[in-house]
Amino acid sequence: MRNEQQFVTGLYDRLDQLREQAEESVRGALVQAGNNFQARLERDVLVAEQSGLLSAINAGENGLCFGRLDFRDGRKYHIGRIGIRQDDESRTPLVIDWRAEVARPFYLATGHSPMGLRRRRHITTEGRTVTALHDELMDLGDPTRTGHEGADADEVLLAALDAARTGRMHDIVRTIQAEQDGIIRAPHRGVMVVEGGPGTGKTAVALHRAAYLLYEHRELLARRAVLIVGPNPAFLGYIGDVLPSLGETGVLTATVGELFPGVRATGTDSPAAAEVKGRAGMADVLAKALRDRQTVPEWATDIDHDQYGTLQLERAMAEDARWRARESGLPHNLARPVFSFHVIDALTAQLTERIGADPFGGPNLLGPDDIAELGKDIARSPEVHAAIDELWPQLTPQEFVADFLAEPVHLDDESAALIRHEGGAARDRAWTAADVPLLDEAAELLGEDDSAARAAAAAERQEQIAYAQGVLELSRGSETYEYEDEESEVLAAHDIIDAERMAERHEEADLRSAAERAAADRTWAFGHIIVDEAQELSAMAWRLLMRRVPTRSMTLVGDPAQTAETAGLGSWEAILEPYAGDRWTHVRLKVNYRTPAEIMDVAAGFMRAHDPSFAPPDSVRSTGVRPWALRAGEDALAAAVGREAAAAREHADGGRVAVVAPAVLHASLLAELPQDTGHGPAIDLTRDVVLLDARQAKGLEFDTVLVVEPAEYGVSDLYVALTRATQGLGVLYTGELPKGLGELAER
């Protein structure tokens, strides 16, 4: 123990040294940076790099070193969250990053296949203090004993599983199992589906896979970024500490409702409305609705022109312009200039015929220059452009989708009624998560006409070049004056740089991380995407995500048995066949690390009552605590829940208690629960007691869970609620228990 404590103390001394060096670099850069552009750029780059290093150092400090490998050939390696080297010329590793290949025996070695190991040591720390050592002998013929050998090879794993929850997911870097390690280190190309029941560690595996891929493919993924998509904000908050604890801070996490820049989904849809919006056929519906916006006049449109009187935009002229615009194959907004050009060309021909017609039947009296000038006059006419706007309007995705939802077309009456939203301009709408894929689809159909922005940028650049040219001219003049009587060997500015390159040096550098730039760019192509609770996403949501990853480098985790959303596709084939065919791999995690056998037996019995073929994951541990049920009168239910929550809180020993109840009961339950109970959309999961519904509980875990009125839930929602607990489960109800829960022992 003493030797390991000395090593860990020295390791943290080195970590402090690295932190001080990084902080000193930042301070020095801020103090010493000059006023010229080059100095400012170098300062900003250095500050960004050192700040990233500081974030990794600070995040990886807790439990920095957690293991040691002793090989038969005498090599010894300490394993930790981040790699650290000695501060000398040798740069000898003090701690090996858990993702390095040499660290794999820590997770894979067994007595049957020791992988060259003599001993594997688990190091438990609290802060900077070593509190426990656990040694596993791989070479049973080795007579050396340390006194830290454990009788149970799973002792460290079971201790981690039994630990009280904190309201934040912890990394599993100390306890990665062999089946999990294979998934974490799988190649990053292609689609990998990780399926598993509750408690099998799907989410933890996916997050550690993200950390591994960022380590193994740093150059690529640091440039393209990794996106992690979760089911709700509470879940993203719950997993928010995992990757930083592994030294990775540059990953973008978001819900589907946050994947359209400039829009934050704060509204809610009914399940039926979300299902309609999520149908794959909505892509065709929106395309047809957009074609409806590309109109032509019934007969003709009169256009008043200040100089030439009334012009007539005839139906045939507009139809020809529309046909040409559609044939261009460009998105709506980008095809608009094509439509405009042909309308203006047709009106010019009409005006040419009117003005230049020879009354005696001869050739037109206007020459090419005259006709060109007429065309320019028409192109500058506000009245002409107003007519074009009516027939082929410039649209934003928000405007188009808001108009569509106000009057849903190309849908049957029932579906249209479900999603119709009366009144409100696009800027005033409370967008829902199901609206965001519609907005993304609309953006694809519309395209973005950035010609004005590009013209403005070009003009600004020309101004910068002109300014730089002026500076160089002044420099040339001053140098001529100073050295006019002698030949100088001093290089002047204009000898080594031209105006264009000088302007480039003074352009603002974009120092945002790849994740920050990706969050602001709808068209960003990510290097890898991880989707949690993937079975819940609609067909339209998958269209959105697949646009974000054209390489199809993805990790999807979920459990079809837990599909709760009406719009969810449920099966992996339905999700992936349109995009990857059969070019995807599927692995299933079969071991339940979270849910004790007593609780899993209840949940499995409930599921088998509805699906006799249901096969639950195998729980690795048992607590000896049986789940219970308590029946109460309707007037007494809230009080009973309050009493049981208070009792569970008192006995939780630092753990967390969750009350899972239908949303309609939350107000009455809050009156009886502790005053500091966490609740609401932005729920604080670190509170001792939290109140949430089954959808909010997906992916989360608590020490004790109280499920209220189980008969009010669907099968998959109740299955989720029953499998959130790591220690104790209680069910409180007023009427009858759902089928499959009748064997619960009454409180």
XYZ file of C-alpha atoms in Angstrom:
747
model
C 0.000 0.000 0.000
C 2.805 2.414 0.928
C 4.591 2.015 -2.404
C 1.408 2.640 -4.346
C 0.615 5.666 -2.206
C 4.066 7.087 -2.917
C 3.582 6.478 -6.623
C 0.142 8.107 -6.659
C 1.433 11.089 -4.660
C 4.281 11.553 -7.155
C 1.832 11.181 -10.011
C -0.365 13.984 -8.703
C 2.738 16.133 -8.169
C 3.490 15.672 -11.882
C -0.143 16.484 -12.714
C 0.098 19.696 -10.686
C 3.301 20.552 -12.533
C 1.579 20.082 -15.891
C -1.310 22.229 -14.710
C 1.030 25.006 -13.556
C 2.908 24.901 -16.853
C -0.312 25.192 -18.831
C -1.597 28.040 -16.659
C 1.752 29.850 -16.943
C 1.662 29.461 -20.725
C -1.797 31.048 -20.827
C -0.755 33.917 -18.534
C 2.419 34.531 -20.529
C 0.549 34.551 -23.827
C -1.998 37.049 -22.527
C 0.647 39.374 -21.074
C 3.284 39.259 -23.800
C 1.152 39.273 -26.958
C 1.866 42.240 -29.218
C -0.623 44.369 -31.078
C -0.027 43.011 -34.571
C -2.292 40.380 -36.079
C 0.319 37.592 -36.127
C 1.018 37.998 -32.411
C -2.691 38.019 -31.576
C -3.283 34.887 -33.648
C -0.394 33.034 -32.000
C -1.715 34.090 -28.595
C -5.256 32.891 -29.336
C -4.060 29.535 -30.689
C -1.817 28.982 -27.663
C -4.574 29.923 -25.222
C -7.015 27.553 -26.957
C -4.522 24.658 -26.892
C -3.483 25.152 -23.274
C -7.078 25.665 -22.139
C -7.980 22.332 -23.727
C -5.057 20.700 -21.933
C -6.156 22.235 -18.631
C -9.682 20.921 -19.138
C -8.354 17.399 -19.721
C -6.047 17.610 -16.681
C -8.753 18.898 -14.362
C -11.365 16.434 -15.639
C -9.081 13.405 -15.328
C -7.815 14.197 -11.830
C -10.414 12.157 -9.935
C -9.317 8.524 -9.851
C -6.354 9.347 -12.082
C -4.691 5.940 -11.681
C -6.805 2.841 -11.076
C -4.714 -0.160 -12.039
C -1.334 -1.807 -12.573
C -0.224 -4.587 -14.886
C 2.715 -6.808 -13.915
C 3.983 -8.845 -16.882
C 5.949 -12.060 -16.673
C 8.872 -10.423 -18.471
C 9.236 -7.863 -15.691
C 7.415 -4.951 -17.300
C 5.061 -2.958 -15.083
C 2.537 -0.392 -16.273
C 0.172 1.751 -14.272
C -3.168 2.326 -16.039
C -5.200 5.527 -15.741
C -7.756 7.853 -17.262
C -5.197 9.934 -19.147
C -1.587 9.264 -20.121
C 1.155 11.124 -18.207
C 4.911 11.074 -18.868
C 7.950 11.954 -16.775
C 9.428 15.443 -17.075
C 12.808 14.437 -18.445
C 14.473 13.594 -21.736
C 13.302 9.984 -21.589
C 9.618 11.011 -21.429
C 8.974 7.629 -19.814
C 5.252 6.945 -19.281
C 4.176 7.208 -15.664
C 0.606 6.226 -16.452
C -0.681 4.529 -19.594
C -3.951 5.802 -21.036
C -6.625 3.112 -20.623
C -7.265 3.245 -24.381
C -3.693 2.283 -25.354
C -3.209 -1.225 -26.766
C -0.807 -2.201 -23.967
C -3.650 -1.598 -21.476
C -5.989 -4.184 -23.020
C -4.905 -7.052 -20.691
C -6.353 -5.034 -17.819
C -9.797 -5.741 -19.295
C -9.316 -9.008 -21.177
C -6.801 -11.181 -19.341
C -8.065 -14.298 -17.550
C -6.396 -17.186 -15.795
C -7.068 -19.280 -18.896
C -5.674 -16.573 -21.203
C -3.359 -14.348 -19.113
C -1.992 -12.368 -22.098
C 1.504 -12.412 -20.604
C 0.391 -11.119 -17.203
C 1.677 -12.260 -13.862
C -0.587 -10.041 -11.775
C -3.383 -7.489 -12.290
C -3.857 -4.884 -9.580
C -6.926 -2.705 -8.994
C -6.183 0.541 -7.155
C -8.983 2.343 -5.345
C -8.431 5.966 -4.415
C -10.373 8.669 -2.644
C -9.076 12.007 -3.788
C -5.296 11.560 -3.772
C -5.282 8.819 -1.147
C -5.022 5.102 -1.937
C -7.749 3.386 0.060
C -7.625 -0.202 -1.220
C -5.679 -2.615 -3.408
C -7.058 -5.749 -5.015
C -4.694 -8.160 -6.761
C -5.614 -10.908 -9.210
C -3.033 -13.627 -9.847
C -2.843 -14.585 -13.505
C 0.143 -16.918 -13.043
C -0.942 -19.380 -10.372
C 2.580 -20.809 -10.270
C 3.998 -17.533 -9.023
C 4.774 -17.982 -5.286
C 4.887 -14.232 -4.566
C 2.009 -12.918 -2.483
C 1.260 -9.277 -1.626
C -1.485 -9.734 0.917
C -3.948 -7.931 -1.330
C -5.147 -10.954 -3.234
C -8.949 -11.191 -3.267
C -10.952 -14.373 -3.213
C -13.557 -12.966 -5.585
C -12.323 -11.857 -9.004
C -15.470 -9.722 -9.375
C -14.992 -7.923 -6.065
C -14.097 -4.572 -7.674
C -16.972 -4.762 -10.148
C -19.537 -5.635 -7.481
C -18.305 -2.856 -5.194
C -18.780 -0.342 -8.024
C -22.273 -1.668 -8.759
C -23.307 -1.494 -5.101
C -22.037 2.070 -4.626
C -24.655 4.746 -3.985
C -25.766 6.762 -7.017
C -25.061 10.500 -7.208
C -27.431 11.678 -9.931
C -24.599 11.661 -12.482
C -23.357 8.716 -14.523
C -19.820 7.608 -13.680
C -17.365 6.193 -16.155
C -16.787 2.425 -16.043
C -13.151 2.671 -17.039
C -12.071 0.639 -13.974
C -14.572 -2.151 -14.590
C -14.898 -2.574 -18.360
C -15.760 -6.203 -19.087
C -14.408 -8.261 -21.979
C -17.617 -8.130 -24.067
C -17.755 -4.375 -23.558
C -14.096 -3.871 -24.479
C -14.615 -5.533 -27.855
C -17.406 -3.098 -28.678
C -15.522 -0.061 -27.407
C -12.477 -0.797 -29.586
C -14.328 -1.916 -32.721
C -13.373 -0.112 -35.985
C -15.088 3.266 -36.347
C -16.172 2.791 -39.972
C -19.710 1.624 -40.680
C -22.738 1.220 -38.448
C -22.518 -0.760 -35.212
C -25.727 -1.572 -33.351
C -25.352 -2.301 -29.640
C -28.522 -3.845 -28.245
C -29.140 -4.770 -24.648
C -31.795 -4.812 -21.984
C -31.933 -2.484 -18.976
C -28.733 -2.259 -16.953
C -26.461 -3.911 -19.527
C -24.268 -0.804 -19.806
C -25.202 0.189 -23.364
C -24.844 3.893 -22.710
C -21.587 3.552 -20.784
C -20.138 1.412 -23.565
C -21.171 3.973 -26.185
C -19.575 6.844 -24.253
C -16.344 4.935 -23.719
C -16.381 4.054 -27.398
C -16.541 7.771 -28.178
C -13.528 8.360 -25.917
C -11.639 5.484 -27.545
C -12.352 6.665 -31.090
C -11.189 10.185 -30.213
C -7.969 8.668 -28.863
C -7.365 6.275 -31.755
C -8.425 8.643 -34.584
C -7.581 11.970 -32.986
C -6.600 13.858 -36.124
C -9.722 12.915 -38.075
C -12.312 13.195 -35.321
C -10.856 16.338 -33.763
C -11.395 17.948 -37.172
C -14.857 16.481 -37.901
C -16.122 16.086 -34.280
C -18.242 13.386 -32.636
C -21.970 13.894 -32.037
C -23.820 12.128 -29.220
C -27.624 12.204 -29.506
C -29.674 11.539 -26.378
C -33.423 11.208 -25.747
C -33.923 14.276 -23.535
C -32.033 17.093 -21.751
C -32.170 15.327 -18.377
C -30.363 12.337 -19.883
C -27.689 14.558 -21.450
C -27.133 16.185 -18.063
C -26.899 12.751 -16.469
C -24.128 11.567 -18.798
C -22.419 14.959 -19.004
C -19.498 14.115 -16.683
C -18.445 10.830 -18.298
C -16.379 11.990 -21.267
C -14.735 14.897 -19.417
C -13.665 12.427 -16.702
C -11.892 10.508 -19.473
C -10.103 13.615 -20.720
C -12.433 14.312 -23.660
C -14.161 17.700 -23.694
C -14.687 18.379 -27.407
C -17.778 16.248 -28.095
C -21.144 17.736 -29.075
C -24.131 16.330 -27.153
C -27.668 17.176 -28.216
C -31.214 15.936 -28.488
C -32.856 15.749 -31.911
C -34.749 18.899 -30.936
C -31.447 20.798 -30.721
C -30.046 19.856 -34.121
C -31.385 22.770 -36.160
C -29.251 25.872 -35.503
C -31.313 28.800 -34.302
C -34.222 26.642 -33.137
C -34.731 25.221 -29.655
C -37.642 22.795 -29.330
C -39.614 23.866 -26.268
C -43.116 22.847 -27.338
C -44.755 19.447 -26.962
C -46.763 17.257 -29.318
C -49.320 14.632 -28.493
C -47.997 11.115 -29.218
C -50.377 10.882 -32.181
C -49.181 14.199 -33.644
C -45.525 13.219 -33.172
C -46.217 9.945 -34.965
C -47.698 11.776 -37.977
C -44.806 14.236 -38.148
C -42.300 11.408 -37.886
C -43.615 9.293 -40.784
C -41.222 8.666 -43.655
C -43.916 9.855 -46.051
C -43.661 13.370 -44.628
C -40.654 13.955 -46.884
C -42.868 13.534 -49.955
C -45.657 15.562 -48.355
C -43.316 18.513 -47.780
C -41.917 18.229 -51.312
C -45.464 18.375 -52.740
C -46.367 21.282 -50.458
C -43.347 23.166 -51.725
C -44.266 22.558 -55.366
C -47.637 24.094 -54.512
C -45.769 27.302 -53.625
C -44.315 27.448 -57.164
C -47.405 28.916 -58.811
C -48.465 30.452 -62.131
C -51.292 32.945 -62.786
C -54.671 31.536 -63.806
C -54.668 33.645 -66.974
C -52.259 36.559 -66.706
C -50.860 38.948 -64.118
C -50.777 42.671 -64.843
C -47.556 44.374 -63.791
C -47.509 48.181 -63.658
C -44.225 49.604 -64.911
C -43.476 53.279 -64.277
C -41.867 53.830 -67.665
C -43.553 51.357 -69.992
C -47.069 51.094 -68.623
C -48.682 47.708 -67.921
C -46.847 44.477 -68.674
C -48.662 41.151 -68.798
C -47.095 38.042 -67.308
C -49.101 35.394 -69.107
C -49.700 31.881 -67.794
C -47.712 30.252 -70.619
C -44.722 32.502 -69.908
C -44.803 31.612 -66.187
C -45.264 27.885 -66.894
C -42.217 27.892 -69.153
C -40.137 29.699 -66.516
C -41.332 27.259 -63.826
C -40.530 24.244 -65.985
C -37.022 25.530 -66.638
C -36.444 26.250 -62.936
C -37.602 22.781 -61.907
C -35.532 21.149 -64.652
C -32.408 22.804 -63.238
C -32.584 20.292 -60.378
C -31.701 23.016 -57.883
C -33.422 23.438 -54.502
C -36.294 25.911 -54.429
C -34.427 29.043 -53.316
C -31.465 28.328 -55.578
C -33.786 27.707 -58.550
C -35.544 31.029 -57.988
C -32.954 33.029 -60.005
C -33.566 30.640 -62.918
C -37.300 31.333 -62.694
C -36.669 35.071 -62.377
C -34.342 35.161 -65.384
C -36.839 33.479 -67.682
C -39.717 35.661 -66.461
C -37.639 38.798 -67.058
C -36.528 37.448 -70.444
C -40.166 36.802 -71.466
C -41.300 40.250 -70.322
C -38.396 41.832 -72.193
C -39.439 40.036 -75.352
C -43.017 41.229 -74.820
C -41.911 44.834 -74.338
C -39.522 44.645 -77.284
C -42.351 43.547 -79.507
C -44.598 46.334 -78.238
C -42.068 49.167 -78.599
C -40.009 48.104 -81.550
C -42.618 46.521 -83.808
C -42.457 47.875 -87.392
C -45.994 49.031 -88.346
C -45.263 47.963 -91.908
C -44.367 44.390 -90.914
C -40.612 44.767 -91.174
C -38.014 43.575 -88.671
C -38.072 44.912 -85.128
C -36.700 48.430 -84.970
C -34.774 47.884 -81.699
C -31.175 46.778 -81.823
C -29.429 44.361 -79.411
C -28.208 47.208 -77.193
C -31.707 48.650 -76.942
C -33.153 45.248 -76.019
C -30.439 44.703 -73.407
C -31.246 48.071 -71.843
C -34.959 47.173 -71.735
C -34.071 43.920 -69.965
C -32.059 45.820 -67.352
C -34.958 48.199 -66.744
C -37.351 45.290 -66.194
C -34.845 43.480 -63.955
C -34.616 46.608 -61.781
C -38.386 46.999 -61.497
C -39.767 46.476 -57.938
C -43.157 45.625 -59.440
C -41.654 42.811 -61.507
C -39.886 41.385 -58.475
C -43.080 41.618 -56.438
C -44.834 39.513 -59.087
C -41.986 36.978 -59.038
C -42.215 36.820 -55.226
C -45.883 35.904 -55.519
C -45.200 33.087 -57.963
C -41.892 31.747 -56.616
C -41.327 33.151 -53.100
C -38.002 33.132 -51.283
C -38.685 31.026 -48.170
C -36.961 30.119 -44.924
C -37.461 26.636 -43.437
C -39.259 28.208 -40.479
C -41.669 30.141 -42.691
C -42.394 27.166 -44.910
C -42.988 24.655 -42.090
C -45.074 27.141 -40.087
C -47.288 27.720 -43.135
C -47.548 23.980 -43.729
C -48.571 23.251 -40.128
C -51.162 26.021 -40.272
C -52.756 24.250 -43.243
C -51.379 20.690 -43.632
C -51.878 19.655 -47.253
C -51.449 16.277 -48.984
C -52.502 14.452 -45.790
C -55.712 12.663 -44.951
C -58.152 14.676 -42.852
C -57.437 12.806 -39.622
C -53.658 13.230 -39.868
C -53.998 16.876 -40.878
C -56.225 17.572 -37.881
C -53.685 16.030 -35.516
C -50.813 18.297 -36.533
C -52.662 21.479 -37.532
C -51.410 24.492 -35.590
C -53.638 27.540 -35.689
C -52.101 31.004 -36.020
C -48.717 32.371 -35.051
C -45.858 33.472 -37.282
C -42.751 31.324 -37.567
C -40.808 33.605 -35.235
C -43.462 33.181 -32.511
C -43.791 29.406 -32.663
C -42.887 27.034 -29.879
C -41.256 24.375 -32.033
C -41.453 20.763 -30.912
C -38.847 18.012 -31.173
C -40.914 16.418 -33.964
C -40.846 19.717 -35.888
C -37.040 19.820 -36.089
C -36.701 16.983 -38.655
C -39.403 18.760 -40.711
C -37.373 21.974 -40.579
C -34.262 20.085 -41.630
C -36.127 18.466 -44.524
C -37.450 21.882 -45.541
C -33.921 23.307 -45.478
C -32.820 20.570 -47.883
C -35.742 21.245 -50.207
C -35.272 25.004 -50.113
C -31.512 25.314 -50.225
C -29.745 28.435 -49.087
C -29.128 31.205 -51.555
C -25.880 32.605 -50.185
C -25.063 34.686 -53.252
C -25.698 37.942 -51.374
C -23.494 36.835 -48.485
C -20.754 35.753 -50.882
C -20.969 39.054 -52.746
C -20.720 40.964 -49.463
C -17.735 38.869 -48.376
C -16.031 39.455 -51.727
C -16.638 43.192 -51.456
C -15.259 43.261 -47.927
C -12.185 41.352 -49.045
C -11.585 43.814 -51.866
C -11.793 46.650 -49.336
C -9.216 44.882 -47.154
C -6.904 44.390 -50.137
C -7.292 48.045 -51.134
C -6.498 49.122 -47.575
C -3.447 46.846 -47.477
C -2.319 48.230 -50.833
C -2.522 51.727 -49.402
C -0.441 50.714 -46.399
C 2.209 49.228 -48.673
C 2.244 52.354 -50.843
C 2.800 54.512 -47.772
C 5.571 52.134 -46.700
C 7.205 52.424 -50.128
C 6.985 56.206 -50.035
C 8.533 56.530 -46.582
C 11.367 54.169 -47.477
C 12.112 56.104 -50.693
C 12.313 59.338 -48.743
C 14.610 57.868 -46.097
C 17.041 56.168 -48.442
C 16.745 58.330 -51.561
C 20.474 59.232 -51.554
C 21.864 55.784 -51.008
C 21.256 52.204 -52.043
C 19.692 50.325 -49.156
C 19.953 46.621 -48.410
C 17.053 46.779 -45.935
C 14.031 44.706 -47.030
C 10.833 46.730 -47.126
C 7.327 45.361 -46.508
C 6.450 45.510 -50.204
C 9.541 43.410 -51.026
C 8.240 40.342 -49.172
C 4.433 40.561 -49.210
C 1.750 41.731 -51.588
C -1.533 43.411 -50.677
C -3.640 40.247 -51.018
C -1.480 38.180 -48.676
C -1.285 41.062 -46.230
C -5.083 41.219 -46.168
C -5.249 37.445 -45.531
C -3.046 37.828 -42.474
C -5.463 40.328 -41.004
C -8.555 38.170 -41.445
C -10.101 36.976 -38.222
C -9.143 33.409 -37.309
C -11.938 31.033 -36.264
C -10.668 29.515 -33.018
C -13.862 27.677 -32.135
C -13.577 23.939 -31.552
C -14.932 21.551 -34.166
C -17.868 20.767 -31.855
C -18.702 24.472 -31.482
C -18.563 25.047 -35.233
C -20.628 21.921 -35.866
C -23.343 23.109 -33.482
C -23.806 26.253 -35.577
C -23.687 24.563 -39.001
C -26.677 22.532 -40.154
C -24.704 20.997 -43.011
C -21.771 19.834 -40.874
C -20.600 16.266 -41.586
C -19.549 14.563 -38.349
C -16.751 12.033 -38.121
C -18.878 9.717 -35.953
C -22.360 9.799 -34.419
C -23.547 7.910 -31.350
C -27.305 7.609 -30.797
C -28.689 6.494 -27.447
C -32.227 5.066 -27.196
C -31.997 4.774 -30.969
C -35.171 2.692 -31.220
C -37.230 5.768 -30.250
C -36.318 7.951 -33.239
C -38.796 8.493 -36.054
C -38.133 7.917 -39.740
C -37.851 11.687 -40.284
C -35.361 12.005 -37.418
C -33.215 9.331 -39.062
C -33.238 11.291 -42.319
C -31.877 14.268 -40.388
C -29.129 12.244 -38.694
C -28.018 10.425 -41.821
C -27.416 13.787 -43.512
C -25.012 14.589 -40.663
C -22.868 11.489 -41.270
C -22.463 10.689 -44.981
C -19.788 8.080 -44.150
C -22.350 6.159 -42.033
C -19.803 5.914 -39.204
C -22.221 5.377 -36.310
C -22.798 3.564 -33.048
C -26.478 2.976 -32.240
C -27.512 1.733 -28.810
C -30.951 0.780 -27.619
C -33.459 -1.928 -26.871
C -36.496 -2.538 -29.121
C -38.346 -3.944 -26.092
C -38.220 -0.466 -24.548
C -39.691 1.359 -27.567
C -42.225 3.809 -26.159
C -42.591 6.536 -28.773
C -45.413 5.911 -31.246
C -43.188 7.291 -33.990
C -40.265 5.013 -33.037
C -39.268 2.462 -35.673
C -38.413 -0.199 -33.097
C -36.506 -2.675 -35.301
C -32.944 -2.136 -36.489
C -33.839 -3.362 -39.975
C -36.505 -0.676 -40.342
C -34.041 1.976 -39.193
C -31.006 1.009 -41.258
C -32.221 -0.686 -44.431
C -33.011 2.602 -46.273
C -29.493 3.919 -45.603
C -27.104 0.993 -45.117
C -28.897 -2.018 -46.571
C -27.408 -5.034 -44.792
C -24.021 -3.347 -44.270
C -24.183 -3.065 -40.500
C -23.121 -5.158 -37.533
C -25.218 -6.108 -34.537
C -24.015 -7.092 -31.064
C -26.100 -7.829 -27.996
C -25.127 -7.276 -24.374
C -26.650 -10.031 -22.255
C -25.429 -9.236 -18.727
C -27.385 -6.896 -16.461
C -24.982 -5.028 -14.197
C -27.459 -2.539 -12.707
C -30.682 -4.314 -11.806
C -30.580 -6.866 -8.967
C -32.004 -10.304 -9.712
C -34.968 -9.711 -7.381
C -36.099 -6.646 -9.343
C -35.302 -8.124 -12.746
C -37.439 -11.167 -11.959
C -40.434 -8.886 -11.363
C -39.816 -6.889 -14.565
C -39.285 -10.056 -16.611
C -42.466 -11.619 -15.222
C -44.400 -8.537 -16.236
C -42.962 -8.624 -19.763
C -43.597 -12.369 -20.200
C -47.237 -11.802 -19.295
C -47.430 -9.720 -22.481
C -44.832 -11.566 -24.586
C -44.117 -15.176 -23.570
C -40.933 -15.221 -25.681
C -39.350 -12.348 -23.773
C -35.753 -13.109 -22.685
C -34.326 -10.760 -20.022
C -30.617 -10.062 -19.501
C -28.916 -12.018 -16.713
C -28.325 -10.057 -13.500
C -24.861 -10.450 -11.978
C -25.863 -9.695 -8.412
C -28.558 -10.108 -5.806
C -29.410 -7.805 -2.887
C -31.796 -10.032 -0.965
C -34.373 -7.209 -0.946
C -37.704 -8.144 -2.506
C -39.761 -5.558 -4.417
C -43.078 -4.704 -2.788
C -46.487 -3.225 -3.597
C -48.750 -0.951 -1.555
C -52.402 -0.306 -2.286
C -53.860 3.010 -1.110
C -57.108 4.874 -1.496
C -57.206 7.610 -4.103
C -57.248 10.312 -1.434
C -54.367 8.670 0.442
C -52.064 7.855 -2.499
C -50.031 11.087 -2.486
C -49.503 10.901 1.273
C -48.396 7.255 1.010
C -45.902 8.145 -1.709
C -44.560 10.992 0.430
C -44.065 8.704 3.443
C -42.339 5.989 1.420
C -40.070 8.520 -0.337
C -39.057 10.032 3.005
C -38.319 6.580 4.425
C -36.299 5.574 1.363
C -34.366 8.850 1.522
C -33.518 8.235 5.159
C -32.151 4.770 4.422
C -30.506 5.557 1.089
C -27.112 6.283 2.727
C -26.205 9.036 0.288
C -28.028 7.470 -2.661
C -30.871 8.774 -4.780
C -34.622 8.113 -4.710
C -36.836 8.434 -7.789
C -40.626 8.632 -7.831
C -41.847 7.617 -11.288
C -45.450 8.656 -11.835
C -47.769 9.787 -14.655
C -47.399 13.511 -15.313
C -51.026 14.206 -14.333
C -50.216 13.183 -10.740
C -47.078 15.297 -10.321
C -48.782 18.349 -8.835
C -50.531 16.359 -6.077
C -47.416 14.297 -5.335
C -45.172 17.360 -5.034
C -47.369 18.604 -2.190
C -46.379 15.502 -0.169
C -42.771 15.006 -1.284
C -39.774 16.774 0.322
C -39.576 20.476 -0.515
C -36.269 20.107 -2.375
C -37.549 17.343 -4.688
C -36.194 17.708 -8.226
C -38.813 17.873 -10.966
C -39.746 19.497 -14.269
C -38.254 19.407 -17.791
C -34.807 20.618 -16.636
C -34.753 18.276 -13.657
C -31.760 18.327 -11.295
C -30.892 14.655 -10.928
C -28.425 15.316 -8.090
C -31.309 15.971 -5.659
C -31.889 13.274 -3.036
C -35.442 12.762 -4.321
C -36.655 13.380 -7.871
C -40.099 13.166 -9.453
C -40.337 12.222 -13.123
C -42.384 10.251 -15.604
C -41.298 7.068 -17.370
C -40.116 8.841 -20.542
C -37.853 11.095 -18.478
C -36.490 8.062 -16.636
C -35.155 6.345 -19.767
C -31.461 5.624 -19.468
C -31.263 6.769 -15.818
C -30.636 4.814 -12.631
C -31.369 5.388 -8.948
C -30.810 3.529 -5.690
C -34.519 3.287 -4.884
C -37.464 3.693 -7.256
C -41.135 4.123 -6.348
C -43.452 3.434 -9.288
C -46.856 5.101 -8.891
C -50.080 3.941 -10.605
C -48.466 1.367 -12.916
C -51.788 0.647 -14.653
C -51.610 4.095 -16.264
C -48.527 3.167 -18.295
C -48.049 1.271 -21.515
C -46.045 -1.962 -21.493
C -42.678 -0.542 -22.542
C -42.973 2.559 -20.341
C -43.732 0.435 -17.285
C -40.865 -1.927 -18.136
C -38.542 1.097 -18.148
C -39.893 2.333 -14.813
C -39.504 -1.079 -13.159
C -35.834 -1.424 -14.166
C -34.321 1.877 -12.977
C -33.415 0.759 -9.432
C -30.050 -0.569 -8.234
C -31.232 -1.499 -4.721
C -34.956 -1.262 -3.942
C -38.271 -1.107 -5.837
C -41.748 -0.257 -4.543
C -45.051 -0.016 -6.432
C -47.904 2.153 -5.139
C -51.383 1.974 -6.710
C -55.087 2.595 -6.113
C -56.989 0.200 -8.359
C -55.608 -3.089 -9.649
C -52.067 -4.067 -10.546
C -51.380 -4.626 -14.259
C -51.168 -8.148 -15.586
C -47.863 -9.709 -14.615
C -47.378 -7.783 -11.342
C -49.892 -9.683 -9.272
C -47.176 -11.698 -7.498
C -45.633 -8.621 -5.860
C -45.569 -8.920 -2.078
C -47.942 -6.459 -0.425
C -46.272 -3.941 1.852
